[in-house]
mmCIF file with all atom_site columns, C-alpha atoms in Angstrom:
data_model
loop_
_atom_site.group_PDB
_atom_site.id
_atom_site.type_symbol
_atom_site.label_atom_id
_atom_site.label_alt_id
_atom_site.label_comp_id
_atom_site.label_asym_id
_atom_site.label_entity_id
_atom_site.label_seq_id
_atom_site.pdbx_PDB_ins_code
_atom_site.Cartn_x
_atom_site.Cartn_y
_atom_site.Cartn_z
_atom_site.occupancy
_atom_site.B_iso_or_equiv
_atom_site.pdbx_formal_charge
_atom_site.auth_seq_id
_atom_site.auth_comp_id
_atom_site.auth_asym_id
_atom_site.auth_atom_id
_atom_site.pdbx_PDB_model_num
ATOM 1  C CA . MET A 1 1  ? -21.334 3.343  -37.479 1.00 44.00 ? 140 MET A CA 1
ATOM 2  C CA . ALA A 1 2  ? -24.672 3.062  -39.248 1.00 69.00 ? 141 ALA A CA 1
ATOM 3  C CA . GLU A 1 3  ? -24.708 6.825  -39.809 1.00 72.00 ? 142 GLU A CA 1
ATOM 4  C CA . GLY A 1 4  ? -21.397 6.505  -41.643 1.00 82.00 ? 143 GLY A CA 1
ATOM 5  C CA . LEU A 1 5  ? -22.920 3.926  -43.967 1.00 93.00 ? 144 LEU A CA 1
ATOM 6  C CA . TYR A 1 6  ? -25.838 6.230  -44.734 1.00 94.00 ? 145 TYR A CA 1
ATOM 7  C CA . GLN A 1 7  ? -23.470 9.120  -45.409 1.00 93.00 ? 146 GLN A CA 1
ATOM 8  C CA . GLN A 1 8  ? -21.500 6.880  -47.755 1.00 94.00 ? 147 GLN A CA 1
ATOM 9  C CA . ALA A 1 9  ? -24.719 5.896  -49.531 1.00 95.00 ? 148 ALA A CA 1
ATOM 10 C CA . ILE A 1 10 ? -25.644 9.570  -49.913 1.00 96.00 ? 149 ILE A CA 1
ATOM 11 C CA . THR A 1 11 ? -22.233 10.322 -51.411 1.00 96.00 ? 150 THR A CA 1
ATOM 12 C CA . GLU A 1 12 ? -22.492 7.457  -53.876 1.00 96.00 ? 151 GLU A CA 1
ATOM 13 C CA . ILE A 1 13 ? -26.049 8.391  -54.873 1.00 97.00 ? 152 ILE A CA 1
ATOM 14 C CA . ASN A 1 14 ? -24.934 12.006 -55.402 1.00 97.00 ? 153 ASN A CA 1
ATOM 15 C CA . THR A 1 15 ? -22.297 10.713 -57.810 1.00 96.00 ? 154 THR A CA 1
ATOM 16 C CA . LEU A 1 16 ? -24.888 8.678  -59.711 1.00 96.00 ? 155 LEU A CA 1
ATOM 17 C CA . LEU A 1 17 ? -27.289 11.635 -59.845 1.00 96.00 ? 156 LEU A CA 1
ATOM 18 C CA . GLY A 1 18 ? -24.545 13.693 -61.489 1.00 95.00 ? 157 GLY A CA 1
ATOM 19 C CA . ASP A 1 19 ? -24.940 11.577 -64.623 1.00 93.00 ? 158 ASP A CA 1
ATOM 20 C CA . ASP A 1 20 ? -27.308 13.441 -66.972 1.00 90.00 ? 159 ASP A CA 1
ATOM 21 C CA . SER A 1 21 ? -28.037 10.320 -69.022 1.00 94.00 ? 160 SER A CA 1
ATOM 22 C CA . ILE A 1 22 ? -30.095 8.703  -66.236 1.00 92.00 ? 161 ILE A CA 1
ATOM 23 C CA . MET A 1 23 ? -33.738 8.125  -67.142 1.00 94.00 ? 162 MET A CA 1
ATOM 24 C CA . PRO A 1 24 ? -36.309 10.049 -65.037 1.00 93.00 ? 163 PRO A CA 1
ATOM 25 C CA . GLN A 1 25 ? -37.689 6.916  -63.349 1.00 93.00 ? 164 GLN A CA 1
ATOM 26 C CA . ASP A 1 26 ? -34.191 5.772  -62.394 1.00 95.00 ? 165 ASP A CA 1
ATOM 27 C CA . ARG A 1 27 ? -33.406 9.261  -61.105 1.00 96.00 ? 166 ARG A CA 1
ATOM 28 C CA . ALA A 1 28 ? -36.612 9.134  -59.050 1.00 96.00 ? 167 ALA A CA 1
ATOM 29 C CA . ARG A 1 29 ? -35.559 5.792  -57.521 1.00 96.00 ? 168 ARG A CA 1
ATOM 30 C CA . LEU A 1 30 ? -32.176 7.212  -56.623 1.00 97.00 ? 169 LEU A CA 1
ATOM 31 C CA . LEU A 1 31 ? -33.826 10.245 -55.029 1.00 97.00 ? 170 LEU A CA 1
ATOM 32 C CA . VAL A 1 32 ? -36.079 7.989  -52.960 1.00 97.00 ? 171 VAL A CA 1
ATOM 33 C CA . ALA A 1 33 ? -33.052 5.985  -51.806 1.00 97.00 ? 172 ALA A CA 1
ATOM 34 C CA . ARG A 1 34 ? -31.172 9.169  -50.933 1.00 97.00 ? 173 ARG A CA 1
ATOM 35 C CA . GLY A 1 35 ? -34.235 10.520 -49.145 1.00 97.00 ? 174 GLY A CA 1
ATOM 36 C CA . LYS A 1 36 ? -34.423 7.380  -47.022 1.00 95.00 ? 175 LYS A CA 1
ATOM 37 C CA . SER A 1 37 ? -30.743 7.805  -46.182 1.00 96.00 ? 176 SER A CA 1
ATOM 38 C CA . TRP A 1 38 ? -31.294 11.446 -45.225 1.00 96.00 ? 177 TRP A CA 1
ATOM 39 C CA . TRP A 1 39 ? -34.194 10.333 -43.028 1.00 94.00 ? 178 TRP A CA 1
ATOM 40 C CA . SER A 1 40 ? -31.991 7.748  -41.335 1.00 94.00 ? 179 SER A CA 1
ATOM 41 C CA . VAL A 1 41 ? -29.345 10.329 -40.419 1.00 94.00 ? 180 VAL A CA 1
ATOM 42 C CA . GLY A 1 42 ? -32.010 12.688 -39.092 1.00 92.00 ? 181 GLY A CA 1
ATOM 43 C CA . ASP A 1 43 ? -32.248 15.278 -41.865 1.00 94.00 ? 182 ASP A CA 1
ATOM 44 C CA . ARG A 1 44 ? -35.998 15.302 -42.412 1.00 92.00 ? 183 ARG A CA 1
ATOM 45 C CA . ARG A 1 45 ? -36.008 18.403 -44.625 1.00 94.00 ? 184 ARG A CA 1
ATOM 46 C CA . LYS A 1 46 ? -33.602 16.934 -47.160 1.00 96.00 ? 185 LYS A CA 1
ATOM 47 C CA . ALA A 1 47 ? -35.499 13.635 -47.118 1.00 95.00 ? 186 ALA A CA 1
ATOM 48 C CA . LEU A 1 48 ? -38.775 15.406 -47.859 1.00 95.00 ? 187 LEU A CA 1
ATOM 49 C CA . ASN A 1 49 ? -37.160 17.462 -50.636 1.00 96.00 ? 188 ASN A CA 1
ATOM 50 C CA . ASP A 1 50 ? -35.867 14.284 -52.280 1.00 97.00 ? 189 ASP A CA 1
ATOM 51 C CA . TYR A 1 51 ? -39.291 12.605 -52.010 1.00 96.00 ? 190 TYR A CA 1
ATOM 52 C CA . GLU A 1 52 ? -40.951 15.639 -53.599 1.00 96.00 ? 191 GLU A CA 1
ATOM 53 C CA . GLU A 1 53 ? -38.471 15.732 -56.466 1.00 97.00 ? 192 GLU A CA 1
ATOM 54 C CA . ALA A 1 54 ? -38.886 11.987 -56.986 1.00 96.00 ? 193 ALA A CA 1
ATOM 55 C CA . THR A 1 55 ? -42.667 12.449 -57.150 1.00 96.00 ? 194 THR A CA 1
ATOM 56 C CA . SER A 1 56 ? -42.316 15.182 -59.766 1.00 96.00 ? 195 SER A CA 1
ATOM 57 C CA . LEU A 1 57 ? -40.216 12.830 -61.913 1.00 95.00 ? 196 LEU A CA 1
ATOM 58 C CA . ASP A 1 58 ? -42.319 9.707  -61.357 1.00 94.00 ? 197 ASP A CA 1
ATOM 59 C CA . PRO A 1 59 ? -45.829 10.451 -60.029 1.00 93.00 ? 198 PRO A CA 1
ATOM 60 C CA . SER A 1 60 ? -46.682 6.740  -59.860 1.00 90.00 ? 199 SER A CA 1
ATOM 61 C CA . GLY A 1 61 ? -43.551 5.899  -57.844 1.00 91.00 ? 200 GLY A CA 1
ATOM 62 C CA . PRO A 1 62 ? -43.162 5.614  -54.060 1.00 94.00 ? 201 PRO A CA 1
ATOM 63 C CA . GLY A 1 63 ? -42.297 9.294  -53.556 1.00 93.00 ? 202 GLY A CA 1
ATOM 64 C CA . LYS A 1 64 ? -45.886 10.422 -52.929 1.00 92.00 ? 203 LYS A CA 1
ATOM 65 C CA . GLN A 1 65 ? -46.480 7.719  -50.339 1.00 93.00 ? 204 GLN A CA 1
ATOM 66 C CA . LEU A 1 66 ? -43.251 8.659  -48.583 1.00 94.00 ? 205 LEU A CA 1
ATOM 67 C CA . ILE A 1 67 ? -44.280 12.328 -48.552 1.00 93.00 ? 206 ILE A CA 1
ATOM 68 C CA . ASP A 1 68 ? -47.584 11.391 -46.904 1.00 91.00 ? 207 ASP A CA 1
ATOM 69 C CA . TYR A 1 69 ? -45.769 9.167  -44.409 1.00 91.00 ? 208 TYR A CA 1
ATOM 70 C CA . THR A 1 70 ? -43.223 11.872 -43.585 1.00 90.00 ? 209 THR A CA 1
ATOM 71 C CA . MET A 1 71 ? -45.847 14.583 -43.172 1.00 89.00 ? 210 MET A CA 1
ATOM 72 C CA . GLY A 1 72 ? -47.881 12.299 -40.898 1.00 88.00 ? 211 GLY A CA 1
ATOM 73 C CA . ILE A 1 73 ? -44.881 11.888 -38.640 1.00 85.00 ? 212 ILE A CA 1
ATOM 74 C CA . LEU A 1 74 ? -43.966 15.573 -38.693 1.00 81.00 ? 213 LEU A CA 1
ATOM 75 C CA . ASP A 1 75 ? -47.568 16.647 -38.027 1.00 83.00 ? 214 ASP A CA 1
ATOM 76 C CA . PHE A 1 76 ? -48.007 14.313 -35.061 1.00 82.00 ? 215 PHE A CA 1
ATOM 77 C CA . TYR A 1 77 ? -48.955 16.192 -31.940 1.00 73.00 ? 216 TYR A CA 1
ATOM 78 C CA . ASP A 1 78 ? -49.306 14.434 -28.608 1.00 73.00 ? 217 ASP A CA 1
ATOM 79 C CA . THR A 1 79 ? -50.893 16.674 -26.001 1.00 72.00 ? 218 THR A CA 1
ATOM 80 C CA . ASN A 1 80 ? -49.894 14.235 -23.240 1.00 74.00 ? 219 ASN A CA 1
ATOM 81 C CA . LEU A 1 81 ? -46.261 15.206 -23.748 1.00 73.00 ? 220 LEU A CA 1
ATOM 82 C CA . TYR A 1 82 ? -47.076 18.716 -22.519 1.00 72.00 ? 221 TYR A CA 1
ATOM 83 C CA . ASN A 1 83 ? -49.161 17.741 -19.471 1.00 64.00 ? 222 ASN A CA 1
ATOM 84 C CA . PRO A 1 84 ? -47.028 16.060 -16.801 1.00 59.00 ? 223 PRO A CA 1
#
């Protein structure tokens, strides 16, 4: 059920992003919110793309921190998982 709510949020954010009159900082906030929704449904690539676009629009916003966080998770390597 939660995945359905995230998909609904993504759809609504897509509608809002279609409005060309949105200020860059507001667009960046919407991209961050959509990125978090993508992350929650398991689409890491789309989440990272949204964070990067948000950072390009608002370098002082949370996008950069979320990129670092995401890359830290994706780069994690636990050698114990491969040695039973």
